[in-house]
PDB file of N, CA and C in Angstrom:
ATOM      1  N   MET A  27      11.006   9.115  11.505  1.00 43.00           N
ATOM      2  CA  MET A  27       9.153   9.482  11.612  1.00 43.00           C
ATOM      3  C   MET A  27       9.093  10.524  11.840  1.00 43.00           C
ATOM      4  N   THR A  28       8.320  11.624  11.509  1.00 44.00           N
ATOM      5  CA  THR A  28       8.183  12.745  12.581  1.00 44.00           C
ATOM      6  C   THR A  28       6.283  12.662  13.030  1.00 44.00           C
ATOM      7  N   ALA A  29       6.689  13.770  13.934  1.00 44.00           N
ATOM      8  CA  ALA A  29       5.201  13.557  14.791  1.00 44.00           C
ATOM      9  C   ALA A  29       4.223  14.199  13.942  1.00 44.00           C
ATOM     10  N   ASP A  30       4.130  15.122  13.124  1.00 44.00           N
ATOM     11  CA  ASP A  30       3.779  15.206  11.338  1.00 44.00           C
ATOM     12  C   ASP A  30       2.470  13.378  10.955  1.00 44.00           C
ATOM     13  N   HIS A  31       3.765  12.820  11.005  1.00 46.00           N
ATOM     14  CA  HIS A  31       2.975  11.380  10.232  1.00 46.00           C
ATOM     15  C   HIS A  31       2.132  10.793  11.010  1.00 46.00           C
ATOM     16  N   ARG A  32       2.707  11.039  12.161  1.00 53.00           N
ATOM     17  CA  ARG A  32       1.936   9.952  13.399  1.00 53.00           C
ATOM     18  C   ARG A  32       0.405  10.742  13.532  1.00 53.00           C
ATOM     19  N   CYS A  33       0.330  12.301  13.757  1.00 62.00           N
ATOM     20  CA  CYS A  33      -1.432  12.306  13.882  1.00 62.00           C
ATOM     21  C   CYS A  33      -1.688  12.908  11.973  1.00 62.00           C
ATOM     22  N   ASN A  34      -1.470  12.799  10.818  1.00 75.00           N
ATOM     23  CA  ASN A  34      -2.015  13.977   9.708  1.00 75.00           C
ATOM     24  C   ASN A  34      -1.384  12.625   8.504  1.00 75.00           C
ATOM     25  N   GLY A  35      -0.880  11.786   8.137  1.00 74.00           N
ATOM     26  CA  GLY A  35      -0.214  11.396   7.662  1.00 74.00           C
ATOM     27  C   GLY A  35       1.119  11.812   6.878  1.00 74.00           C
ATOM     28  N   GLN A  36       1.321  13.003   6.932  1.00 78.00           N
ATOM     29  CA  GLN A  36       2.275  14.336   6.294  1.00 78.00           C
ATOM     30  C   GLN A  36       3.581  13.386   6.946  1.00 78.00           C
ATOM     31  N   HIS A  37       4.568  13.700   5.640  1.00 77.00           N
ATOM     32  CA  HIS A  37       5.920  12.913   6.475  1.00 77.00           C
ATOM     33  C   HIS A  37       6.432  14.383   5.234  1.00 77.00           C
ATOM     34  N   ARG A  38       7.427  15.244   6.007  1.00 79.00           N
ATOM     35  CA  ARG A  38       8.407  16.183   5.771  1.00 79.00           C
ATOM     36  C   ARG A  38       9.808  15.808   5.741  1.00 79.00           C
ATOM     37  N   ASN A  39      10.468  16.557   4.486  1.00 79.00           N
ATOM     38  CA  ASN A  39      12.050  16.324   4.469  1.00 79.00           C
ATOM     39  C   ASN A  39      12.048  17.568   4.938  1.00 79.00           C
ATOM     40  N   PRO A  40      12.090  17.345   6.161  1.00 80.00           N
ATOM     41  CA  PRO A  40      12.978  18.705   7.072  1.00 80.00           C
ATOM     42  C   PRO A  40      14.480  19.232   6.568  1.00 80.00           C
ATOM     43  N   THR A  41      15.186  18.265   5.774  1.00 82.00           N
ATOM     44  CA  THR A  41      17.060  18.847   5.844  1.00 82.00           C
ATOM     45  C   THR A  41      16.617  18.626   4.124  1.00 82.00           C
ATOM     46  N   ALA A  42      17.861  20.160   3.422  1.00 76.00           N
ATOM     47  CA  ALA A  42      18.162  19.352   2.010  1.00 76.00           C
ATOM     48  C   ALA A  42      19.510  18.211   1.686  1.00 76.00           C
ATOM     49  N   ASN A  43      18.998  17.229   2.717  1.00 82.00           N
ATOM     50  CA  ASN A  43      19.966  15.229   1.729  1.00 82.00           C
ATOM     51  C   ASN A  43      18.685  15.064   1.109  1.00 82.00           C
ATOM     52  N   PRO A  44      19.176  14.346  -0.161  1.00 79.00           N
ATOM     53  CA  PRO A  44      17.744  14.610  -0.810  1.00 79.00           C
ATOM     54  C   PRO A  44      18.101  12.855  -1.217  1.00 79.00           C
ATOM     55  N   VAL A  45      18.976  12.360  -0.187  1.00 81.00           N
ATOM     56  CA  VAL A  45      18.556  10.884   0.517  1.00 81.00           C
ATOM     57  C   VAL A  45      18.054  10.311   1.285  1.00 81.00           C
ATOM     58  N   TYR A  46      17.128  11.398   2.079  1.00 78.00           N
ATOM     59  CA  TYR A  46      16.699  10.789   3.281  1.00 78.00           C
ATOM     60  C   TYR A  46      14.982  11.219   2.312  1.00 78.00           C
ATOM     61  N   PHE A  47      13.683  10.591   2.648  1.00 73.00           N
ATOM     62  CA  PHE A  47      13.315  10.464   1.781  1.00 73.00           C
ATOM     63  C   PHE A  47      12.070  11.540   1.396  1.00 73.00           C
ATOM     64  N   THR A  48      11.170  11.969   0.660  1.00 76.00           N
ATOM     65  CA  THR A  48      11.008  13.235  -0.146  1.00 76.00           C
ATOM     66  C   THR A  48       9.447  12.970   0.935  1.00 76.00           C
ATOM     67  N   THR A  49       9.176  14.129   0.721  1.00 78.00           N
ATOM     68  CA  THR A  49       8.240  15.076   1.213  1.00 78.00           C
ATOM     69  C   THR A  49       6.838  14.275   1.373  1.00 78.00           C
ATOM     70  N   ALA A  50       5.879  13.788   1.637  1.00 80.00           N
ATOM     71  CA  ALA A  50       4.708  13.017   1.532  1.00 80.00           C
ATOM     72  C   ALA A  50       3.200  12.829   2.024  1.00 80.00           C
ATOM     73  N   TYR A  51       2.621  12.222   1.481  1.00 80.00           N
ATOM     74  CA  TYR A  51       1.089  11.816   2.567  1.00 80.00           C
ATOM     75  C   TYR A  51       1.060  10.419   2.429  1.00 80.00           C
ATOM     76  N   PHE A  52       0.581  10.024   3.574  1.00 81.00           N
ATOM     77  CA  PHE A  52       0.812   7.873   3.425  1.00 81.00           C
ATOM     78  C   PHE A  52      -1.033   8.307   3.605  1.00 81.00           C
ATOM     79  N   HIS A  53      -1.893   8.330   3.262  1.00 85.00           N
ATOM     80  CA  HIS A  53      -2.916   7.639   2.881  1.00 85.00           C
ATOM     81  C   HIS A  53      -3.278   5.944   3.645  1.00 85.00           C
ATOM     82  N   ARG A  54      -4.186   6.258   4.756  1.00 88.00           N
ATOM     83  CA  ARG A  54      -4.907   5.210   4.964  1.00 88.00           C
ATOM     84  C   ARG A  54      -5.595   5.072   4.424  1.00 88.00           C
ATOM     85  N   PRO A  55      -5.853   3.276   4.584  1.00 90.00           N
ATOM     86  CA  PRO A  55      -6.440   2.946   3.113  1.00 90.00           C
ATOM     87  C   PRO A  55      -8.277   2.950   2.801  1.00 90.00           C
ATOM     88  N   GLU A  56      -8.799   3.516   3.589  1.00 90.00           N
ATOM     89  CA  GLU A  56     -10.656   3.936   3.551  1.00 90.00           C
ATOM     90  C   GLU A  56     -10.365   5.518   3.745  1.00 90.00           C
ATOM     91  N   GLU A  57      -9.581   6.044   3.303  1.00 91.00           N
ATOM     92  CA  GLU A  57      -9.694   7.080   2.855  1.00 91.00           C
ATOM     93  C   GLU A  57      -9.036   7.373   1.518  1.00 91.00           C
ATOM     94  N   LEU A  58      -9.014   6.502   0.890  1.00 92.00           N
ATOM     95  CA  LEU A  58      -8.376   6.439  -0.735  1.00 92.00           C
ATOM     96  C   LEU A  58      -9.539   6.399  -1.633  1.00 92.00           C
ATOM     97  N   ALA A  59     -11.318   6.305  -0.855  1.00 94.00           N
ATOM     98  CA  ALA A  59     -12.028   6.135  -1.181  1.00 94.00           C
ATOM     99  C   ALA A  59     -13.623   7.445  -1.893  1.00 94.00           C
ATOM    100  N   LYS A  60     -12.661   7.600  -0.381  1.00 94.00           N
ATOM    101  CA  LYS A  60     -13.529   9.204   0.099  1.00 94.00           C
ATOM    102  C   LYS A  60     -12.630  10.451  -1.070  1.00 94.00           C
ATOM    103  N   GLU A  61     -11.094  10.222  -1.307  1.00 93.00           N
ATOM    104  CA  GLU A  61     -10.550  11.283  -1.702  1.00 93.00           C
ATOM    105  C   GLU A  61     -11.280  11.161  -3.571  1.00 93.00           C
ATOM    106  N   CYS A  62     -11.506   9.908  -3.939  1.00 95.00           N
ATOM    107  CA  CYS A  62     -11.809   9.381  -5.281  1.00 95.00           C
ATOM    108  C   CYS A  62     -13.122   9.820  -5.225  1.00 95.00           C
ATOM    109  N   VAL A  63     -14.181  10.234  -4.827  1.00 95.00           N
ATOM    110  CA  VAL A  63     -15.282  10.581  -4.926  1.00 95.00           C
ATOM    111  C   VAL A  63     -15.069  12.285  -4.643  1.00 95.00           C
ATOM    112  N   SER A  64     -13.838  12.269  -3.542  1.00 96.00           N
ATOM    113  CA  SER A  64     -14.477  14.500  -3.654  1.00 96.00           C
ATOM    114  C   SER A  64     -14.219  15.266  -4.800  1.00 96.00           C
ATOM    115  N   VAL A  65     -12.831  14.316  -6.139  1.00 96.00           N
ATOM    116  CA  VAL A  65     -12.765  14.769  -7.144  1.00 96.00           C
ATOM    117  C   VAL A  65     -13.542  14.125  -8.821  1.00 96.00           C
ATOM    118  N   GLY A  66     -14.575  14.025  -7.325  1.00 96.00           N
ATOM    119  CA  GLY A  66     -15.944  13.689  -8.719  1.00 96.00           C
ATOM    120  C   GLY A  66     -15.035  11.947  -9.274  1.00 96.00           C
ATOM    121  N   LEU A  67     -15.337  10.946  -8.582  1.00 97.00           N
ATOM    122  CA  LEU A  67     -14.756   9.782  -9.728  1.00 97.00           C
ATOM    123  C   LEU A  67     -15.357   8.544  -8.953  1.00 97.00           C
ATOM    124  N   THR A  68     -16.045   8.041  -9.481  1.00 97.00           N
ATOM    125  CA  THR A  68     -16.711   6.516  -8.860  1.00 97.00           C
ATOM    126  C   THR A  68     -15.419   5.255  -8.162  1.00 97.00           C
ATOM    127  N   HIS A  69     -15.612   5.240  -7.337  1.00 96.00           N
ATOM    128  CA  HIS A  69     -14.477   4.647  -6.398  1.00 96.00           C
ATOM    129  C   HIS A  69     -15.184   3.420  -6.646  1.00 96.00           C
ATOM    130  N   GLU A  70     -14.157   2.422  -6.992  1.00 96.00           N
ATOM    131  CA  GLU A  70     -14.294   0.703  -7.751  1.00 96.00           C
ATOM    132  C   GLU A  70     -13.970  -0.633  -7.312  1.00 96.00           C
ATOM    133  N   ALA A  71     -12.357   0.031  -6.639  1.00 95.00           N
ATOM    134  CA  ALA A  71     -11.762  -0.961  -5.336  1.00 95.00           C
ATOM    135  C   ALA A  71     -10.271   0.060  -5.128  1.00 95.00           C
ATOM    136  N   THR A  72      -9.652  -0.703  -3.963  1.00 95.00           N
ATOM    137  CA  THR A  72      -8.944  -0.069  -3.768  1.00 95.00           C
ATOM    138  C   THR A  72      -8.458  -1.885  -3.122  1.00 95.00           C
ATOM    139  N   VAL A  73      -7.240  -1.395  -3.581  1.00 93.00           N
ATOM    140  CA  VAL A  73      -6.073  -2.942  -3.877  1.00 93.00           C
ATOM    141  C   VAL A  73      -5.049  -3.288  -3.530  1.00 93.00           C
ATOM    142  N   ALA A  74      -4.190  -3.815  -2.996  1.00 92.00           N
ATOM    143  CA  ALA A  74      -3.022  -4.351  -1.608  1.00 92.00           C
ATOM    144  C   ALA A  74      -1.998  -5.050  -3.247  1.00 92.00           C
ATOM    145  N   VAL A  75      -1.052  -3.573  -3.819  1.00 91.00           N
ATOM    146  CA  VAL A  75       0.130  -3.928  -4.123  1.00 91.00           C
ATOM    147  C   VAL A  75       1.072  -5.337  -3.786  1.00 91.00           C
ATOM    148  N   GLU A  76       2.005  -5.184  -3.349  1.00 87.00           N
ATOM    149  CA  GLU A  76       2.034  -6.286  -2.155  1.00 87.00           C
ATOM    150  C   GLU A  76       2.003  -7.154  -1.350  1.00 87.00           C
ATOM    151  N   GLY A  77       0.833  -6.116  -0.457  1.00 88.00           N
ATOM    152  CA  GLY A  77      -0.130  -7.347   0.280  1.00 88.00           C
ATOM    153  C   GLY A  77       0.624  -8.205   1.858  1.00 88.00           C
ATOM    154  N   PRO A  78       0.567  -9.094   1.899  1.00 91.00           N
ATOM    155  CA  PRO A  78       1.526  -9.064   3.205  1.00 91.00           C
ATOM    156  C   PRO A  78       2.575 -10.507   2.654  1.00 91.00           C
ATOM    157  N   GLY A  79       2.150 -10.061   1.935  1.00 91.00           N
ATOM    158  CA  GLY A  79       3.816 -11.018   1.206  1.00 91.00           C
ATOM    159  C   GLY A  79       4.977 -10.700   1.823  1.00 91.00           C
ATOM    160  N   TRP A  80       5.220  -9.830   1.600  1.00 91.00           N
ATOM    161  CA  TRP A  80       6.495  -9.073   2.170  1.00 91.00           C
ATOM    162  C   TRP A  80       7.269  -9.394   3.456  1.00 91.00           C
ATOM    163  N   LEU A  81       5.693 -10.214   4.067  1.00 92.00           N
ATOM    164  CA  LEU A  81       6.708  -9.792   5.681  1.00 92.00           C
ATOM    165  C   LEU A  81       7.159 -11.711   5.930  1.00 92.00           C
ATOM    166  N   LEU A  82       7.237 -12.314   5.095  1.00 94.00           N
ATOM    167  CA  LEU A  82       7.512 -13.756   4.542  1.00 94.00           C
ATOM    168  C   LEU A  82       9.376 -13.643   5.072  1.00 94.00           C
ATOM    169  N   PRO A  83       9.559 -14.655   6.054  1.00 96.00           N
ATOM    170  CA  PRO A  83      10.852 -14.451   5.604  1.00 96.00           C
ATOM    171  C   PRO A  83      11.473 -15.272   4.275  1.00 96.00           C
ATOM    172  N   ASP A  84      11.291 -16.493   3.563  1.00 97.00           N
ATOM    173  CA  ASP A  84      11.229 -16.700   2.845  1.00 97.00           C
ATOM    174  C   ASP A  84      11.012 -16.596   1.015  1.00 97.00           C
ATOM    175  N   LEU A  85      10.379 -14.978   1.571  1.00 95.00           N
ATOM    176  CA  LEU A  85       9.875 -14.440   0.153  1.00 95.00           C
ATOM    177  C   LEU A  85      10.198 -15.256  -1.449  1.00 95.00           C
ATOM    178  N   GLU A  86      11.983 -14.692  -1.121  1.00 96.00           N
ATOM    179  CA  GLU A  86      12.369 -14.920  -2.326  1.00 96.00           C
ATOM    180  C   GLU A  86      12.642 -16.650  -2.798  1.00 96.00           C
ATOM    181  N   ALA A  87      13.239 -17.381  -2.118  1.00 97.00           N
ATOM    182  CA  ALA A  87      12.457 -18.796  -1.933  1.00 97.00           C
ATOM    183  C   ALA A  87      11.153 -19.819  -3.174  1.00 97.00           C
ATOM    184  N   ARG A  88      10.468 -18.667  -2.292  1.00 97.00           N
ATOM    185  CA  ARG A  88       8.911 -18.662  -2.675  1.00 97.00           C
ATOM    186  C   ARG A  88       8.855 -18.710  -4.063  1.00 97.00           C
ATOM    187  N   LEU A  89       8.699 -17.271  -4.204  1.00 97.00           N
ATOM    188  CA  LEU A  89       8.743 -16.339  -5.614  1.00 97.00           C
ATOM    189  C   LEU A  89       9.998 -17.502  -6.993  1.00 97.00           C
ATOM    190  N   ALA A  90      11.100 -18.403  -6.368  1.00 98.00           N
ATOM    191  CA  ALA A  90      11.311 -18.557  -7.337  1.00 98.00           C
ATOM    192  C   ALA A  90      11.072 -20.671  -7.681  1.00 98.00           C
ATOM    193  N   ASP A  91      10.581 -21.287  -6.258  1.00 98.00           N
ATOM    194  CA  ASP A  91       9.764 -22.393  -6.747  1.00 98.00           C
ATOM    195  C   ASP A  91       8.061 -21.517  -7.343  1.00 98.00           C
ATOM    196  N   GLU A  92       8.163 -22.120  -8.412  1.00 98.00           N
ATOM    197  CA  GLU A  92       6.933 -22.581  -9.798  1.00 98.00           C
ATOM    198  C   GLU A  92       5.638 -22.909  -8.365  1.00 98.00           C
ATOM    199  N   ARG A  93       5.817 -23.895  -8.192  1.00 98.00           N
ATOM    200  CA  ARG A  93       4.476 -24.153  -7.329  1.00 98.00           C
ATOM    201  C   ARG A  93       4.151 -23.397  -6.213  1.00 98.00           C
ATOM    202  N   ARG A  94       5.211 -23.213  -5.801  1.00 97.00           N
ATOM    203  CA  ARG A  94       5.198 -22.651  -4.028  1.00 97.00           C
ATOM    204  C   ARG A  94       4.797 -20.743  -4.359  1.00 97.00           C
ATOM    205  N   ARG A  95       5.390 -20.287  -5.064  1.00 97.00           N
ATOM    206  CA  ARG A  95       4.676 -19.315  -6.571  1.00 97.00           C
ATOM    207  C   ARG A  95       3.565 -18.458  -5.970  1.00 97.00           C
ATOM    208  N   SER A  96       2.805 -19.683  -7.314  1.00 98.00           N
ATOM    209  CA  SER A  96       1.430 -19.885  -7.498  1.00 98.00           C
ATOM    210  C   SER A  96       0.868 -20.023  -6.448  1.00 98.00           C
ATOM    211  N   VAL A  97       0.820 -20.869  -5.154  1.00 97.00           N
ATOM    212  CA  VAL A  97      -0.008 -20.264  -4.141  1.00 97.00           C
ATOM    213  C   VAL A  97       0.201 -19.102  -3.516  1.00 97.00           C
ATOM    214  N   LEU A  98       1.453 -18.509  -3.791  1.00 96.00           N
ATOM    215  CA  LEU A  98       1.410 -17.074  -2.538  1.00 96.00           C
ATOM    216  C   LEU A  98       1.137 -16.295  -3.291  1.00 96.00           C
ATOM    217  N   LEU A  99       0.198 -16.415  -4.529  1.00 95.00           N
ATOM    218  CA  LEU A  99      -0.151 -15.226  -5.427  1.00 95.00           C
ATOM    219  C   LEU A  99      -1.692 -15.652  -5.106  1.00 95.00           C
ATOM    220  N   ASP A 100      -1.769 -16.847  -5.016  1.00 96.00           N
ATOM    221  CA  ASP A 100      -2.993 -17.193  -5.357  1.00 96.00           C
ATOM    222  C   ASP A 100      -3.661 -16.505  -3.876  1.00 96.00           C
ATOM    223  N   ALA A 101      -3.056 -16.488  -2.698  1.00 94.00           N
ATOM    224  CA  ALA A 101      -3.557 -16.374  -1.273  1.00 94.00           C
ATOM    225  C   ALA A 101      -3.415 -14.528  -1.476  1.00 94.00           C
ATOM    226  N   LEU A 102      -2.748 -13.830  -2.329  1.00 93.00           N
ATOM    227  CA  LEU A 102      -2.526 -12.423  -2.319  1.00 93.00           C
ATOM    228  C   LEU A 102      -3.652 -11.997  -3.175  1.00 93.00           C
ATOM    229  N   ALA A 103      -3.825 -12.322  -4.035  1.00 93.00           N
ATOM    230  CA  ALA A 103      -5.129 -11.956  -4.635  1.00 93.00           C
ATOM    231  C   ALA A 103      -5.994 -12.388  -4.000  1.00 93.00           C
ATOM    232  N   ALA A 104      -6.293 -13.105  -3.371  1.00 94.00           N
ATOM    233  CA  ALA A 104      -7.498 -13.602  -2.331  1.00 94.00           C
ATOM    234  C   ALA A 104      -8.049 -12.445  -1.513  1.00 94.00           C
ATOM    235  N   LEU A 105      -6.658 -12.175  -0.854  1.00 92.00           N
ATOM    236  CA  LEU A 105      -6.705 -10.705   0.356  1.00 92.00           C
ATOM    237  C   LEU A 105      -6.419  -9.269  -0.407  1.00 92.00           C
ATOM    238  N   GLU A 106      -6.568  -9.314  -1.836  1.00 90.00           N
ATOM    239  CA  GLU A 106      -5.726  -8.236  -1.710  1.00 90.00           C
ATOM    240  C   GLU A 106      -6.706  -7.083  -1.802  1.00 90.00           C
ATOM    241  N   ALA A 107      -8.207  -6.984  -1.497  1.00 91.00           N
ATOM    242  CA  ALA A 107      -9.237  -5.721  -1.921  1.00 91.00           C
ATOM    243  C   ALA A 107      -9.878  -6.537  -0.432  1.00 91.00           C
ATOM    244  N   GLU A 108      -8.966  -7.545   0.584  1.00 93.00           N
ATOM    245  CA  GLU A 108      -9.528  -7.629   2.216  1.00 93.00           C
ATOM    246  C   GLU A 108      -9.966  -6.172   3.035  1.00 93.00           C
ATOM    247  N   PRO A 109     -10.465  -5.503   3.283  1.00 92.00           N
ATOM    248  CA  PRO A 109     -10.217  -3.954   4.041  1.00 92.00           C
ATOM    249  C   PRO A 109      -9.167  -4.144   5.316  1.00 92.00           C
ATOM    250  N   THR A 110      -9.271  -5.252   6.331  1.00 93.00           N
ATOM    251  CA  THR A 110      -8.540  -5.319   7.054  1.00 93.00           C
ATOM    252  C   THR A 110      -7.344  -5.884   7.028  1.00 93.00           C
ATOM    253  N   LEU A 111      -7.015  -5.937   5.541  1.00 93.00           N
ATOM    254  CA  LEU A 111      -5.981  -6.297   5.879  1.00 93.00           C
ATOM    255  C   LEU A 111      -4.871  -5.412   4.086  1.00 93.00           C
ATOM    256  N   LEU A 112      -5.289  -4.293   3.939  1.00 93.00           N
ATOM    257  CA  LEU A 112      -5.014  -3.744   3.126  1.00 93.00           C
ATOM    258  C   LEU A 112      -3.624  -2.495   3.634  1.00 93.00           C
ATOM    259  N   GLY A 113      -4.000  -1.980   5.007  1.00 89.00           N
ATOM    260  CA  GLY A 113      -2.976  -1.533   5.529  1.00 89.00           C
ATOM    261  C   GLY A 113      -1.335  -2.257   6.001  1.00 89.00           C
ATOM    262  N   MET A 114      -1.062  -3.471   5.587  1.00 90.00           N
ATOM    263  CA  MET A 114      -0.383  -4.045   5.620  1.00 90.00           C
ATOM    264  C   MET A 114       0.343  -3.763   4.407  1.00 90.00           C
ATOM    265  N   SER A 115       0.244  -4.041   3.113  1.00 89.00           N
ATOM    266  CA  SER A 115       0.767  -3.051   1.664  1.00 89.00           C
ATOM    267  C   SER A 115       1.611  -2.408   2.177  1.00 89.00           C
ATOM    268  N   ALA A 116       2.808  -1.882   1.873  1.00 84.00           N
ATOM    269  CA  ALA A 116       3.712  -0.826   1.757  1.00 84.00           C
ATOM    270  C   ALA A 116       2.603   0.263   0.420  1.00 84.00           C
ATOM    271  N   HIS A 117       2.549  -0.129  -0.205  1.00 88.00           N
ATOM    272  CA  HIS A 117       1.194   0.434  -1.469  1.00 88.00           C
ATOM    273  C   HIS A 117      -0.348  -0.137  -1.777  1.00 88.00           C
ATOM    274  N   LEU A 118      -0.465   0.842  -2.319  1.00 91.00           N
ATOM    275  CA  LEU A 118      -2.520   0.375  -2.213  1.00 91.00           C
ATOM    276  C   LEU A 118      -2.588   1.495  -3.425  1.00 91.00           C
ATOM    277  N   LEU A 119      -3.031   0.211  -4.849  1.00 94.00           N
ATOM    278  CA  LEU A 119      -3.420   1.114  -5.948  1.00 94.00           C
ATOM    279  C   LEU A 119      -5.157   1.520  -5.298  1.00 94.00           C
ATOM    280  N   ALA A 120      -6.005   2.652  -6.032  1.00 95.00           N
ATOM    281  CA  ALA A 120      -7.005   3.033  -5.815  1.00 95.00           C
ATOM    282  C   ALA A 120      -7.746   3.202  -7.613  1.00 95.00           C
ATOM    283  N   VAL A 121      -8.055   1.963  -7.696  1.00 96.00           N
ATOM    284  CA  VAL A 121      -9.275   2.476  -9.120  1.00 96.00           C
ATOM    285  C   VAL A 121     -10.167   2.606  -8.969  1.00 96.00           C
ATOM    286  N   ALA A 122     -10.538   3.632  -9.426  1.00 97.00           N
ATOM    287  CA  ALA A 122     -11.518   4.877 -10.147  1.00 97.00           C
ATOM    288  C   ALA A 122     -12.240   4.956 -11.168  1.00 97.00           C
ATOM    289  N   ARG A 123     -12.831   5.262 -11.660  1.00 97.00           N
ATOM    290  CA  ARG A 123     -14.042   5.788 -12.997  1.00 97.00           C
ATOM    291  C   ARG A 123     -13.924   7.341 -13.030  1.00 97.00           C
ATOM    292  N   ARG A 124     -14.320   8.043 -14.428  1.00 94.00           N
ATOM    293  CA  ARG A 124     -15.195   9.081 -13.647  1.00 94.00           C
ATOM    294  C   ARG A 124     -16.788   9.467 -14.055  1.00 94.00           C
ATOM    295  N   CYS A 125     -16.603   9.500 -14.198  1.00 82.00           N
ATOM    296  CA  CYS A 125     -18.452   9.821 -13.607  1.00 82.00           C
ATOM    297  C   CYS A 125     -19.353   9.572 -14.551  1.00 82.00           C
TER     298      CYS A 125
END
């Protein structure tokens, strides 16, 4: 992680090594609605793609068991738009419409 990433969300690849993570901008969850509005879109929702499920040490076992998978997916669906938990997901999805 570079100092830029900690300060302003930017990650730069300072090497010529293509294996090193690409240049990117890491949004904070609350920034996505503002960015949508700034380009003329109506922000509908920001949701977590993975949510906190990736933190479970037995995630693969839960997903392999139909009953446990159902319980997990129901819980993740209930939490996917919870503002205080959005940052736990590695990826976010902003849903927006043209005005």
